[in-house]
Amino acid sequence: MPPLYELTPLKYVCLEKCRSPLGFLLGSWRDGQQGAVQMGARHAVWCVGCCWALMGALFALGVMSLVGWRSSGH
């Protein structure tokens, strides 16, 4: 599933939003602390949307590396 997601239009929409934080800030500005939290959460969703497959793969590889390291006695 993750390799197929890399080729979908949704991936590219998320990537465009995540790659351009200045454009996001200029187009989605909200005042106050609550506005800042909303903006941060919205931008985080775009970034996770474009990179979730990579994050999942790296997490799995990291866990496997730790398990292998522990079992080798180091």
Short mmCIF file of C-alpha atoms in Angstrom, two decimals:
data_model
loop_
_atom_site.label_atom_id
_atom_site.label_comp_id
_atom_site.label_asym_id
_atom_site.label_seq_id
_atom_site.Cartn_x
_atom_site.Cartn_y
_atom_site.Cartn_z
CA MET A 1 0.00 0.00 0.00
CA PRO A 2 2.66 2.64 0.88
CA PRO A 3 4.47 2.34 -2.47
CA LEU A 4 1.16 2.87 -4.30
CA TYR A 5 0.32 5.88 -2.13
CA GLU A 6 3.55 7.53 -3.31
CA LEU A 7 2.04 7.76 -6.80
CA THR A 8 -1.38 9.16 -5.88
CA PRO A 9 -2.50 12.75 -6.45
CA LEU A 10 -3.25 13.05 -2.70
CA LYS A 11 0.45 12.56 -1.92
CA TYR A 12 1.34 15.45 -4.24
CA VAL A 13 -1.32 17.74 -2.78
CA CYS A 14 0.01 17.09 0.73
CA LEU A 15 3.59 17.53 -0.47
CA GLU A 16 2.81 20.92 -2.01
CA LYS A 17 1.28 22.16 1.26
CA CYS A 18 4.10 20.78 3.40
CA ARG A 19 6.92 22.12 1.19
CA SER A 20 5.64 25.67 1.25
CA PRO A 21 5.18 26.75 4.87
CA LEU A 22 5.40 30.44 3.93
CA GLY A 23 2.53 30.08 1.48
CA PHE A 24 0.60 28.17 4.12
CA LEU A 25 1.21 30.91 6.71
CA LEU A 26 0.20 33.68 4.35
CA GLY A 27 -2.95 31.88 3.25
CA SER A 28 -4.08 30.41 6.57
CA TRP A 29 -3.07 32.98 9.19
CA ARG A 30 -5.07 32.91 12.45
CA ASP A 31 -4.55 35.32 15.35
CA GLY A 32 -3.87 34.37 18.96
CA GLN A 33 -2.68 31.22 20.68
CA GLN A 34 -5.66 29.16 19.60
CA GLY A 35 -5.10 30.28 16.02
CA ALA A 36 -1.44 29.28 16.24
CA VAL A 37 -2.37 25.84 17.55
CA GLN A 38 -4.94 25.39 14.76
CA MET A 39 -2.42 26.44 12.13
CA GLY A 40 0.24 24.12 13.55
CA ALA A 41 -2.15 21.19 13.67
CA ARG A 42 -3.35 21.80 10.12
CA HIS A 43 0.21 22.06 8.78
CA ALA A 44 1.20 18.91 10.70
CA VAL A 45 -1.62 16.99 9.01
CA TRP A 46 -0.33 18.04 5.58
CA CYS A 47 3.22 16.96 6.48
CA VAL A 48 2.13 13.62 7.93
CA GLY A 49 -0.07 13.15 4.86
CA CYS A 50 2.90 13.38 2.55
CA CYS A 51 5.39 11.42 4.66
CA TRP A 52 3.43 8.78 6.63
CA ALA A 53 4.68 5.90 4.49
CA LEU A 54 8.30 6.95 4.92
CA MET A 55 7.84 7.52 8.66
CA GLY A 56 6.24 4.09 9.05
CA ALA A 57 9.01 2.36 7.13
CA LEU A 58 11.75 4.14 9.07
CA PHE A 59 10.04 3.33 12.36
CA ALA A 60 9.74 -0.35 11.45
CA LEU A 61 13.38 -0.50 10.33
CA GLY A 62 14.48 1.27 13.51
CA VAL A 63 12.58 -1.20 15.70
CA MET A 64 14.04 -4.13 13.77
CA SER A 65 17.50 -2.63 14.19
CA LEU A 66 17.01 -2.29 17.96
CA VAL A 67 15.69 -5.86 18.25
CA GLY A 68 18.65 -7.18 16.25
CA TRP A 69 21.06 -5.13 18.34
CA ARG A 70 19.59 -6.43 21.61
CA SER A 71 19.63 -10.06 20.49
CA SER A 72 23.27 -9.90 19.39
CA GLY A 73 24.39 -9.19 22.96
CA HIS A 74 25.81 -5.69 22.53
#
